[in-house]
CSV table of C-alpha atoms and ligand atoms in Angstrom, one decimal:
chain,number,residue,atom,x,y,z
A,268,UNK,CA,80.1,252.2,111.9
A,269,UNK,CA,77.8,251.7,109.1
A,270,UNK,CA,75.5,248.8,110.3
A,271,UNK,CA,75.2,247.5,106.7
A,272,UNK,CA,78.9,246.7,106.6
A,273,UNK,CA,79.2,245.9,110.6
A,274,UNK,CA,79.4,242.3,111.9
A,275,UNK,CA,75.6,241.9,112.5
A,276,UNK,CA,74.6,238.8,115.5
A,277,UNK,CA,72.4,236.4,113.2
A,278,UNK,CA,70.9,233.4,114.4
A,279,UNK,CA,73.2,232.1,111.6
A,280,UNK,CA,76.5,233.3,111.5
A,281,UNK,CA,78.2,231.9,108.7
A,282,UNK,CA,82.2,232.8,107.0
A,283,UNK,CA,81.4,236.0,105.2
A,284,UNK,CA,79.5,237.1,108.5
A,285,UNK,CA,83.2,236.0,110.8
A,286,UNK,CA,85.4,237.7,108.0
A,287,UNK,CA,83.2,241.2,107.7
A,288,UNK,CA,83.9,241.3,111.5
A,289,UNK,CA,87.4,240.7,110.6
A,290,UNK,CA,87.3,243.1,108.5
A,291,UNK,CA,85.6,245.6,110.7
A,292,UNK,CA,87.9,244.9,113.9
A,293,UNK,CA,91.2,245.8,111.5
A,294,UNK,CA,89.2,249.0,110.1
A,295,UNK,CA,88.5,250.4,113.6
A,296,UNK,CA,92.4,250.2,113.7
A,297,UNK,CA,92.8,252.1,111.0
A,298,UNK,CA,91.0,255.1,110.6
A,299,UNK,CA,89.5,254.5,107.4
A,300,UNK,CA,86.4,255.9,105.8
A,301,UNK,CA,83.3,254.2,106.0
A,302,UNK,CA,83.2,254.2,102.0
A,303,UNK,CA,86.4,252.7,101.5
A,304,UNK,CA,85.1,250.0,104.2
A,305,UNK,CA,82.3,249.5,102.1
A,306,UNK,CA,84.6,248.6,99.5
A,307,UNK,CA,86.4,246.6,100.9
A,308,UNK,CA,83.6,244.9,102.4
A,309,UNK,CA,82.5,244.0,99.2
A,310,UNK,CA,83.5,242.0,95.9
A,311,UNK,CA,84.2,243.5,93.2
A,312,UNK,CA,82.9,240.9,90.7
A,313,UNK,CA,80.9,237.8,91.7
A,314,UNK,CA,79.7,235.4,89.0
A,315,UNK,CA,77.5,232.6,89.7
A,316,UNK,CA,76.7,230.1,86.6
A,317,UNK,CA,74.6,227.1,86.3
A,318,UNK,CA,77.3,224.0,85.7
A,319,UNK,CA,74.9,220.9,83.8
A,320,UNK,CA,76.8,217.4,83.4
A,321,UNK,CA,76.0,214.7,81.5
A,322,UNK,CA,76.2,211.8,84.1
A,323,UNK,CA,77.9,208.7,82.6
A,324,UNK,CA,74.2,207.0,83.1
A,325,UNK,CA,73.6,209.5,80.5
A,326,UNK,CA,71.0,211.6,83.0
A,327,UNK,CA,71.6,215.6,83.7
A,328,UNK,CA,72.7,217.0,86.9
A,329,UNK,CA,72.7,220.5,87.4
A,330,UNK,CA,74.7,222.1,90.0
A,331,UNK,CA,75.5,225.7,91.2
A,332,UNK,CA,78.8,227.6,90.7
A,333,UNK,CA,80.3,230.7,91.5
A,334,UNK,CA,83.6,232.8,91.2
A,335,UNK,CA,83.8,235.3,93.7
A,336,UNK,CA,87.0,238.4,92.8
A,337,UNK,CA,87.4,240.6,95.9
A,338,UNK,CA,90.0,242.8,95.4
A,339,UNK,CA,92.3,244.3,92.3
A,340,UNK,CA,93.9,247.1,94.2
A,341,UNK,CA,97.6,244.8,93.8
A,342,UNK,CA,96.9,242.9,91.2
A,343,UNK,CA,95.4,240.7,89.4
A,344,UNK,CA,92.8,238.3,91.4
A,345,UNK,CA,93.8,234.7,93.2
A,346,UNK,CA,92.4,231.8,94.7
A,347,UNK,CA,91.5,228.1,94.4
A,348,UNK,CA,88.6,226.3,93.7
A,349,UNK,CA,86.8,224.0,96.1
A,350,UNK,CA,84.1,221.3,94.7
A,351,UNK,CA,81.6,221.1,97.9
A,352,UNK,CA,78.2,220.5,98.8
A,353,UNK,CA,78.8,222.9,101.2
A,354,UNK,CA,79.3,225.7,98.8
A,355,UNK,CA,77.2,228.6,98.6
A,356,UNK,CA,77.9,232.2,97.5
A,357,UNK,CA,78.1,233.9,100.8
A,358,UNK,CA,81.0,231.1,101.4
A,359,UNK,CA,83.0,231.9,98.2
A,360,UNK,CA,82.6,235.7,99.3
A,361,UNK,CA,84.4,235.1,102.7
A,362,UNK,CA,86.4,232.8,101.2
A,363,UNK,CA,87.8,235.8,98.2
A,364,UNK,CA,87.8,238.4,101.1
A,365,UNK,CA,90.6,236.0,102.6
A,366,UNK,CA,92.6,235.3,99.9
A,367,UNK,CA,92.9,239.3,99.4
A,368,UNK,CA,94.3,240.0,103.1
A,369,UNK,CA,96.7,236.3,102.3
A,370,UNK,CA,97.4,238.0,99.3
A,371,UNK,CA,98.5,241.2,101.1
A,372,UNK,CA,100.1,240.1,103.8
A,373,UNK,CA,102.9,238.0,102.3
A,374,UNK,CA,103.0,240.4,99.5
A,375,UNK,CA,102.4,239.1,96.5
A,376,UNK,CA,100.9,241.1,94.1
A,377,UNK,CA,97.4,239.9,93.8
A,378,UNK,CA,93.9,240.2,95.0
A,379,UNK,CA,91.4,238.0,96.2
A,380,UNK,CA,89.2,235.3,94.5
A,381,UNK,CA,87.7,232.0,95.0
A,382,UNK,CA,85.2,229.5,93.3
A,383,UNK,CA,83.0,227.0,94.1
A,384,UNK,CA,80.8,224.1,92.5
A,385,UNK,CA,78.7,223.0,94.7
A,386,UNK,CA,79.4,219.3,93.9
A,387,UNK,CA,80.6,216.0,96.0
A,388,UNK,CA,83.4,214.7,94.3
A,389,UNK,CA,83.4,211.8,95.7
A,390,UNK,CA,79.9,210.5,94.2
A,391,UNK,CA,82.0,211.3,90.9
A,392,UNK,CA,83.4,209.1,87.9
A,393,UNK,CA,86.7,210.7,86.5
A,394,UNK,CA,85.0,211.4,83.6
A,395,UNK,CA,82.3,213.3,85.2
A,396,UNK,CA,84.6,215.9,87.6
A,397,UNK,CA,86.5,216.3,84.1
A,398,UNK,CA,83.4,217.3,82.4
A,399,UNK,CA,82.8,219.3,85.3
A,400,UNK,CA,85.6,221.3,85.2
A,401,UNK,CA,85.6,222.1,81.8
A,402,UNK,CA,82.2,223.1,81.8
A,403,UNK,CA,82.4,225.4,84.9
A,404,UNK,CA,85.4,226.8,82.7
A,405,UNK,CA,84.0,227.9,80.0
A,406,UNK,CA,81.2,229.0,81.6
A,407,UNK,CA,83.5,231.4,84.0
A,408,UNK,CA,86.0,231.8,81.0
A,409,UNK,CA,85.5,235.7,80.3
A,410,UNK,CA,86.6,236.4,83.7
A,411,UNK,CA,89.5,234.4,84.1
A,412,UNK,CA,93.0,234.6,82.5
A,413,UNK,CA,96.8,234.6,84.3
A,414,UNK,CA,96.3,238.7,83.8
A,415,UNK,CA,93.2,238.7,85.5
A,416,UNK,CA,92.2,235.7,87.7
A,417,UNK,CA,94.0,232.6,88.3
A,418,UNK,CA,92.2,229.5,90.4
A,419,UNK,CA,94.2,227.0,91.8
A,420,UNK,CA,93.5,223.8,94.0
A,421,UNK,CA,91.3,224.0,97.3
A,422,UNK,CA,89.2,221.5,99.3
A,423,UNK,CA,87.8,218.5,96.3
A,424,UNK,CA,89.8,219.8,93.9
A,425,UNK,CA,93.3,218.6,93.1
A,426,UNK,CA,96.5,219.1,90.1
A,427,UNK,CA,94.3,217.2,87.8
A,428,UNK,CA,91.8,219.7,87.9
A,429,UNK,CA,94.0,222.2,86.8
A,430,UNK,CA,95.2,220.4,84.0
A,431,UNK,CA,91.7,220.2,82.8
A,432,UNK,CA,91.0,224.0,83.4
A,433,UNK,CA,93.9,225.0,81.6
A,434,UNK,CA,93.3,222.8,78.7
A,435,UNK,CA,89.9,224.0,78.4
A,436,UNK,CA,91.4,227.9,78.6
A,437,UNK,CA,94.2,227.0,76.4
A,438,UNK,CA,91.9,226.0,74.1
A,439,UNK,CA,89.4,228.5,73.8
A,440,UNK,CA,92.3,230.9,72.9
A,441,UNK,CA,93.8,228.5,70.3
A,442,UNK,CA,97.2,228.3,72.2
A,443,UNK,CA,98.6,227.0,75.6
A,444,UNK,CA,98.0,229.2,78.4
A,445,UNK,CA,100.2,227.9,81.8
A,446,UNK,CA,99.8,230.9,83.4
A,447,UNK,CA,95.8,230.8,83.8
A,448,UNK,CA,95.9,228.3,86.8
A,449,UNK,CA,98.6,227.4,89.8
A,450,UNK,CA,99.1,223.9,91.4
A,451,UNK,CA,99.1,222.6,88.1
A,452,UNK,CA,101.4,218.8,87.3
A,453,UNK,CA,105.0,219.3,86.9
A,454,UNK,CA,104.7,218.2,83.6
A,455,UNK,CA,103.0,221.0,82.9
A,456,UNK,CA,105.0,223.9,84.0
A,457,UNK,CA,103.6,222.8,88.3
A,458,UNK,CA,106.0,224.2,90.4
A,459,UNK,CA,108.8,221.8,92.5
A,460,UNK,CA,107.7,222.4,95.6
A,461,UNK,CA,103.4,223.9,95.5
A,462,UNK,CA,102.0,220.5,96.3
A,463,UNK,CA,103.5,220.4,99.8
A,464,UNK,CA,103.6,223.8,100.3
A,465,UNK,CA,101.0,224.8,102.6
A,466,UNK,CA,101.6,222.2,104.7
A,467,UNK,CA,105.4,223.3,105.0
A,468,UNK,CA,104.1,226.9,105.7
A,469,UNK,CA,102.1,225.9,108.1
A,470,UNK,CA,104.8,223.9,109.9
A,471,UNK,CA,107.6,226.9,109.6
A,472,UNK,CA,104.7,229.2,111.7
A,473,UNK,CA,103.9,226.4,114.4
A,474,UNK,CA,107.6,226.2,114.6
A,475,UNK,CA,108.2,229.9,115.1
A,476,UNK,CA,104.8,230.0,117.8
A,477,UNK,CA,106.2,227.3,119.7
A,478,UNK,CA,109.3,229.3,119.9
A,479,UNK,CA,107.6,232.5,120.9
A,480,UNK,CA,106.4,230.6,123.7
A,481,UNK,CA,109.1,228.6,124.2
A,482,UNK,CA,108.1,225.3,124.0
A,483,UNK,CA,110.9,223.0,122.1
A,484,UNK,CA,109.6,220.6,119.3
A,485,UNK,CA,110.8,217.4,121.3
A,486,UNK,CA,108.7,218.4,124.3
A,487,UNK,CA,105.6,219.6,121.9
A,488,UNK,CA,102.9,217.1,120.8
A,489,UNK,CA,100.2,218.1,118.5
A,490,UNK,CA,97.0,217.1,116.8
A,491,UNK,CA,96.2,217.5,113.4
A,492,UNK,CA,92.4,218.2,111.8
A,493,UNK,CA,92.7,216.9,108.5
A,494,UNK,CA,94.6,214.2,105.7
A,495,UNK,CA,94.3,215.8,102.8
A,496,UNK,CA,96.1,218.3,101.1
A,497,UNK,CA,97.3,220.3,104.2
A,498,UNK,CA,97.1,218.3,107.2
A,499,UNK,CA,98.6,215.4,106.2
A,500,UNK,CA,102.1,216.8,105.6
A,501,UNK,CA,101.8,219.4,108.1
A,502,UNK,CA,101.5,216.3,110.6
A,503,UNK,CA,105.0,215.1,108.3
A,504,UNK,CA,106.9,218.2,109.1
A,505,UNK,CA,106.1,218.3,111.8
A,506,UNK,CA,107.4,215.3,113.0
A,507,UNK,CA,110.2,216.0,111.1
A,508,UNK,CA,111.1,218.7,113.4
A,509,UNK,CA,110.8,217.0,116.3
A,510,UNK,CA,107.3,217.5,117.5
A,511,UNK,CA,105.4,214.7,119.0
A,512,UNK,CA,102.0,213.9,116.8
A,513,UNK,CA,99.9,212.4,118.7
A,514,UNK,CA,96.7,212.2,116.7
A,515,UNK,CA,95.2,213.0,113.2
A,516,UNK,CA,91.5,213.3,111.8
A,517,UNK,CA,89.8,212.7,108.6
A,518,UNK,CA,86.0,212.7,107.5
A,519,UNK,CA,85.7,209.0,108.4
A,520,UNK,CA,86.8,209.0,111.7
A,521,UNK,CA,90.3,210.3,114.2
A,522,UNK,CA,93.3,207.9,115.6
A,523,UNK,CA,95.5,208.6,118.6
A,524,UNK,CA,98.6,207.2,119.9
A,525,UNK,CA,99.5,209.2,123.0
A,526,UNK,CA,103.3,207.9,122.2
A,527,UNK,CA,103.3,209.7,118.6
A,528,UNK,CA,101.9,208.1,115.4
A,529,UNK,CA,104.5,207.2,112.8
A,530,UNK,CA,102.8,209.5,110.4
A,531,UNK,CA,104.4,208.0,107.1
A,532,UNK,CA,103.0,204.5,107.7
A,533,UNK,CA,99.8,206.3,108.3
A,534,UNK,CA,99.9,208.0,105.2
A,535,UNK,CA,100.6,205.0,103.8
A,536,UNK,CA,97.9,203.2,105.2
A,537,UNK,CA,95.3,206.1,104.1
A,538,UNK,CA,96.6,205.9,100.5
A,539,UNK,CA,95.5,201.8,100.2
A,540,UNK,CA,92.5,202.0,102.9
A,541,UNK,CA,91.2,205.8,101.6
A,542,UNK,CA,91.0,206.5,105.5
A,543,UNK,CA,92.8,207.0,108.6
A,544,UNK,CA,90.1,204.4,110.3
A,545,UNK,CA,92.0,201.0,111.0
A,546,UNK,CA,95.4,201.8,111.4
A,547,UNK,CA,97.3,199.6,113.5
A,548,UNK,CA,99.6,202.2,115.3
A,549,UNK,CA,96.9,203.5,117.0
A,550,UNK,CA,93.6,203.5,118.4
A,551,UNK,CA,90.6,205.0,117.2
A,552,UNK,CA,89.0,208.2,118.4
A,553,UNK,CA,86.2,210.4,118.2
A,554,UNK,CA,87.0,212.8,115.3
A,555,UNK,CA,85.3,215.8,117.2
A,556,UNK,CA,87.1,214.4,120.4
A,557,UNK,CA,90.4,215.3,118.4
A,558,UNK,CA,90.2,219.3,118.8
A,559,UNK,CA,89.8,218.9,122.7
A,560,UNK,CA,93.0,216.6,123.0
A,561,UNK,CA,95.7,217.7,125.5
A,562,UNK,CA,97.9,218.7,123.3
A,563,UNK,CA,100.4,221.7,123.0
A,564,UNK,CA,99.9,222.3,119.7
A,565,UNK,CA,96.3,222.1,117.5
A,566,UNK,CA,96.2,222.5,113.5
A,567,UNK,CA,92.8,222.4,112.3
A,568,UNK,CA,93.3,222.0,108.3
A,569,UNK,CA,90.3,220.7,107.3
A,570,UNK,CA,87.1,223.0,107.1
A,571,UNK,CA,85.9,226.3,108.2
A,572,UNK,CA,83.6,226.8,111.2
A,573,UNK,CA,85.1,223.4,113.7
A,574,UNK,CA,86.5,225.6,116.5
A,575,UNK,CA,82.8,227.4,117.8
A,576,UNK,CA,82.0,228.8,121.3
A,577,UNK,CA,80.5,225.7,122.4
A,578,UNK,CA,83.9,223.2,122.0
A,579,UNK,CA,86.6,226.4,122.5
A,580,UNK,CA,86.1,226.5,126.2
A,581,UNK,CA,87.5,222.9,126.2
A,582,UNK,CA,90.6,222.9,123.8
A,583,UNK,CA,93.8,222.4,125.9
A,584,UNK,CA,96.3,223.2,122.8
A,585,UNK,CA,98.6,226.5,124.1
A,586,UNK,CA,98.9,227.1,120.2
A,587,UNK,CA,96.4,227.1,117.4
A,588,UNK,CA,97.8,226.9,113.9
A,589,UNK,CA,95.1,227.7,111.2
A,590,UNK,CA,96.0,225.3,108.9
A,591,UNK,CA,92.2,225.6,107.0
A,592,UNK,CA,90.3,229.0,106.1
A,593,UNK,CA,88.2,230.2,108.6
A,594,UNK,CA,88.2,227.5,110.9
A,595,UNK,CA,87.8,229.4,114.4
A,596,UNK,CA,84.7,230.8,114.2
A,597,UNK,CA,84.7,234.5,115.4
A,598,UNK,CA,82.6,233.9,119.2
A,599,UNK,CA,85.1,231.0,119.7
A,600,UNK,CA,88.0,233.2,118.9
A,601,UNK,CA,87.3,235.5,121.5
A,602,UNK,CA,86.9,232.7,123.9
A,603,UNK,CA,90.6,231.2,122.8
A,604,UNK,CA,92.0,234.5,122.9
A,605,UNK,CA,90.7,235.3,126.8
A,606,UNK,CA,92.3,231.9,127.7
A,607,UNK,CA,95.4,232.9,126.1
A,608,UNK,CA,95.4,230.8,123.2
A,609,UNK,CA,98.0,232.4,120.7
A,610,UNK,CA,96.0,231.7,117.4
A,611,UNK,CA,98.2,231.9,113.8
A,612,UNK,CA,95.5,233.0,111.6
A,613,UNK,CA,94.6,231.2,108.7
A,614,UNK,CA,95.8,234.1,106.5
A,615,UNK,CA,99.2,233.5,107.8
A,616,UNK,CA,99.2,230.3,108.9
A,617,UNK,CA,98.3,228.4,105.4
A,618,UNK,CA,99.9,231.2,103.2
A,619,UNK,CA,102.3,229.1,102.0
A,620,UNK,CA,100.1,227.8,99.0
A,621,UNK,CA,99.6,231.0,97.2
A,622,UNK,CA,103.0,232.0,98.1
A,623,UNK,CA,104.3,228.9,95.8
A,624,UNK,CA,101.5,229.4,93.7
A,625,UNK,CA,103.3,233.1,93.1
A,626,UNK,CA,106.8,231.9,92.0
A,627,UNK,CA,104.6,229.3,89.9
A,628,UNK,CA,102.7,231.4,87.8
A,629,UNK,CA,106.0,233.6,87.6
A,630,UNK,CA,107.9,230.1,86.3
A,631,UNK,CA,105.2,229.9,84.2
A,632,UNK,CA,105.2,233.1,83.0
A,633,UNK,CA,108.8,233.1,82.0
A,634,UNK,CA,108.8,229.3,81.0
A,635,UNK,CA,111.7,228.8,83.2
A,636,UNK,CA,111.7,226.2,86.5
A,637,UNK,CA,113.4,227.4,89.6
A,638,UNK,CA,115.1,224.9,91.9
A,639,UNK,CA,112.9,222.9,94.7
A,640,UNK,CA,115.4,223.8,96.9
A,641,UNK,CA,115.2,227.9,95.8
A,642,UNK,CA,111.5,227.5,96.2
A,643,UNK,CA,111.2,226.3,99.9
A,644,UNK,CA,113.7,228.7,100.7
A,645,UNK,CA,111.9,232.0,99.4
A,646,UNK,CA,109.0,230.3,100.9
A,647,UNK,CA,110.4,229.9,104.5
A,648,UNK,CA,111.8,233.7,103.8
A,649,UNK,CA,108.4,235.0,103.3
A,650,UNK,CA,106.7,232.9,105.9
A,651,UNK,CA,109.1,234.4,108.6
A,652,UNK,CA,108.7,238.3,107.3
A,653,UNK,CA,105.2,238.0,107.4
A,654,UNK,CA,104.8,236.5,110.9
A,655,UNK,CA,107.6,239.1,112.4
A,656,UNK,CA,105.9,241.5,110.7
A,657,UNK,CA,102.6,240.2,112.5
A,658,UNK,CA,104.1,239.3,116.1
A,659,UNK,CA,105.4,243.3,115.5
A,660,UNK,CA,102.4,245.1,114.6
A,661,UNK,CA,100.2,242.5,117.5
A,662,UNK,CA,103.3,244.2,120.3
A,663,UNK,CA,102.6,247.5,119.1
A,664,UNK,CA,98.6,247.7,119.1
A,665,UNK,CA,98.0,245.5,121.8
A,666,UNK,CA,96.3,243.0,119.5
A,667,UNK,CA,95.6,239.3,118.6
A,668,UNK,CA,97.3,237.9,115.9
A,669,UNK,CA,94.2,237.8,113.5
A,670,UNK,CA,93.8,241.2,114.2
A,671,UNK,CA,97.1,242.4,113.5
A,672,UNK,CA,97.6,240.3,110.0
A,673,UNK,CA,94.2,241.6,109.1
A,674,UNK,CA,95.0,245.4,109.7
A,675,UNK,CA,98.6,244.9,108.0
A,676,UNK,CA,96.8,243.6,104.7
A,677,UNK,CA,94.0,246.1,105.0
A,678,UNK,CA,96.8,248.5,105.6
A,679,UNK,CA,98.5,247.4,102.3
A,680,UNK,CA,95.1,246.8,100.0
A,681,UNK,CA,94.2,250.4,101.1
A,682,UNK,CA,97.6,251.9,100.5
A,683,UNK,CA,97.3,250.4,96.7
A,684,UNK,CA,94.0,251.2,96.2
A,685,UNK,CA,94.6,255.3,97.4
A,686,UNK,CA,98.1,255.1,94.9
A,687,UNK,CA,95.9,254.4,92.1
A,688,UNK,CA,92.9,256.5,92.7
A,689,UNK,CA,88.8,255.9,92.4
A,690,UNK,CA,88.1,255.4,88.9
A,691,UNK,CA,86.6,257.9,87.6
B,51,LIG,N1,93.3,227.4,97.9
B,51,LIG,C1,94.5,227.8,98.5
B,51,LIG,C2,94.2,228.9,99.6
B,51,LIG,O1,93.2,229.0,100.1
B,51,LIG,C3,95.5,228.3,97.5
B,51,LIG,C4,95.1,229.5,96.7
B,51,LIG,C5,96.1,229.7,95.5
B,51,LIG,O2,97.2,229.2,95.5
B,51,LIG,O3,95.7,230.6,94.7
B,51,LIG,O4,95.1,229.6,100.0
């Protein structure tokens, strides 16, 4: 193996290091050649642009941002963008590499991208994050378009966003583009369905894990990493089928009721409060406590990294549902895996967003809306092929579950990119 592309031991591992092992692990699979791992192990475009704001004090702040685009072999690139302090290049990298084996593995024809500011939103006014946006958009504007790369929400950033960034597209071209950007309002061409959608992906795959180890919802409890975007209806359905929740985190704090929360009053609670701190059906908790809860089932859906070698040896979950990107850090999957923790990788586990983001930007596309009811049900549809298609390929080769979605999307990306030949 070519030690330049290999999974080197730093002092500092970080997500592009966990997902070039990834990577790596599903290559040895695969007899492929080192050059086409090199490829792969590496973006095809990466921009990284200096996004200044005029503050409503009427200073300058500067920030970074980036837009990483993995992969083109299936079509154009994909993936959302986060506003985080946390955000660095090498994340957006691991992040694009991701969104390329999501792409592939549910089939839809894209590759992978991702972008970043690296920005707290919450230290924002509206009118800041607006100018923002529409500055890191025109500023990433050559390299974007619904035929070439097309962001969508992620951690910070939300429908609003989207609005702004197709505005500001829309009008650099001098008419509306709703194809440039998924997740976008209803009111402007959003699909029914998208904003709930990872969530109810990631519940469908707990549902069918819990089954593959027969556990029945109405004997399962489960703890949920994470209010936002994903966890909090993830915890819904969840409950909705049955399964006990038993406690929830978010970056203020974690609350437990060992009797199962009632998860829409806590949602309610979060939406007046802006935490899940306080509520009254249940008691507080440390939030790192929350991954080590004796629970059957675990769905971390907040950040990446939270699962690591030094708290995997204590989680007491049978089931871990990737609800986040990257969230199991690669030493502590190995741990989980030799204590026969079935893992759903985030890659199939939270698929469910670019999956709806798909029929979106095909409703968009063809300015027609499809049904709510149409869209969860091609969602559930693709959810359950890829994860047979996963449990399948993990029976055959005597693999994890990571490894097996990542060699089927490899398998797939490579397949695409051989069809179409090296250029030139
Ligand atoms: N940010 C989401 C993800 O990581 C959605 C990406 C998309 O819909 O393009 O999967």
């Amino acid at each position: 193996m070519n030690p330049s592309i290999s999974a080197e031991a730093t002092l500092t591992r970080g997500p592009l290091d966990d997902a070039k092992a990834q990577l790596a692990q599903a290559v040895a699979q695969l007899d492929v050649s080192e050059g086409v791992h090199r490829m792969l192990a590496t973006s095809r475009r990466e921009m990284a642009v200096a996004v200044p704001l005029r503050r409503d004090d009427g200073s300058i702040a500067v920030y970074e941002g980036f837009r990483v685009q993995h992969n083109f072999s299936r079509g154009p690139a994909k993936g959302g963008l986060r506003f985080s302090t946390a955000v660095d290049l090498d994340e957006v990298r691991a992040l694009a590499m991701w969104m390329t084996w999501k792409c592939a593995l549910v089939d839809v024809p894209y590759g992978g991208a991702k972008g970043g500011v690296a920005i707290e939103p919450r230290d924002h006014s509206v009118g800041e994050l607006e100018r923002v946006t529409r500055r890191y958009t025109s500023e990433i504007l050559p390299i974007i378009g619904p035929d070439m790369d097309i962001p969508a929400p992620d951690i910070g950033t939300d429908e609003r966003t989207m609005a702004w960034i197709m505005d500001t597209y829309s009008a650099s071209k001098g008419h509306t583009v709703p194809g440039v950007v998924t997740g976008k309002p209803i009111a402007l061409g959003g699909s029914l369905g998208r904003a709930s959608a990872t969530s109810r992906g990631v519940a469908h795959v707990a549902l069918l894990a819990m089954a593959s180890r027969g556990l029945e919802p109405a004997r399962a409890s489960a703890a949920v990493q994470g209010f936002g975007k994903v966890g909090r209806d993830a915890a819904r359905f969840l409950q909705e089928a049955g399964v006990t929740v038993v406690a929830v985190s978010d970056v203020d704090g974690a609350v437990v009721n060992e009797g199962g929360l009632d998860v829409m009053r806590l949602a309610a609670h979060v939406d007046t409060t802006g935490s899940v701190r306080g509520f009254d059906g249940a008691d507080e908790l440390d939030r790192d406590a929350l991954l080590t809860l004796d629970v059957d089932v675990l769905v971390p859906a907040a950040l990446e990294g939270v699962i690591t070698e030094d708290n995997a040896p204590d989680v007491k979950a049978s089931i871990v549902v990737e609800g986040a990107n990257g969230p199991t850090t690669q030493a502590a999957d190995e741990i989980l895996t030799d204590r026969d923790v079935l893992v759903v990788p985030d890659i199939l586990a939270n698929a469910g967003g670019v999956i709806v983001s798909y029929f979106e930007w095909v409703q968009s596309n063809q300015a027609y809306q499809w049904r709510e009811s149409e869209v969860n049900e091609r969602l559930g549809e693709r959810m359950t092929n890829a994860w047979h298609a996963v449990v399948e390929h993990a029976g055959v080769h005597g693999t994890t579950y990571r490894e097996a979605a990542t060699a089927l999307a490899v398998k797939r990306v490579i397949e695409a990119h051989d069809l179409r030949g090296l250029y030139p």
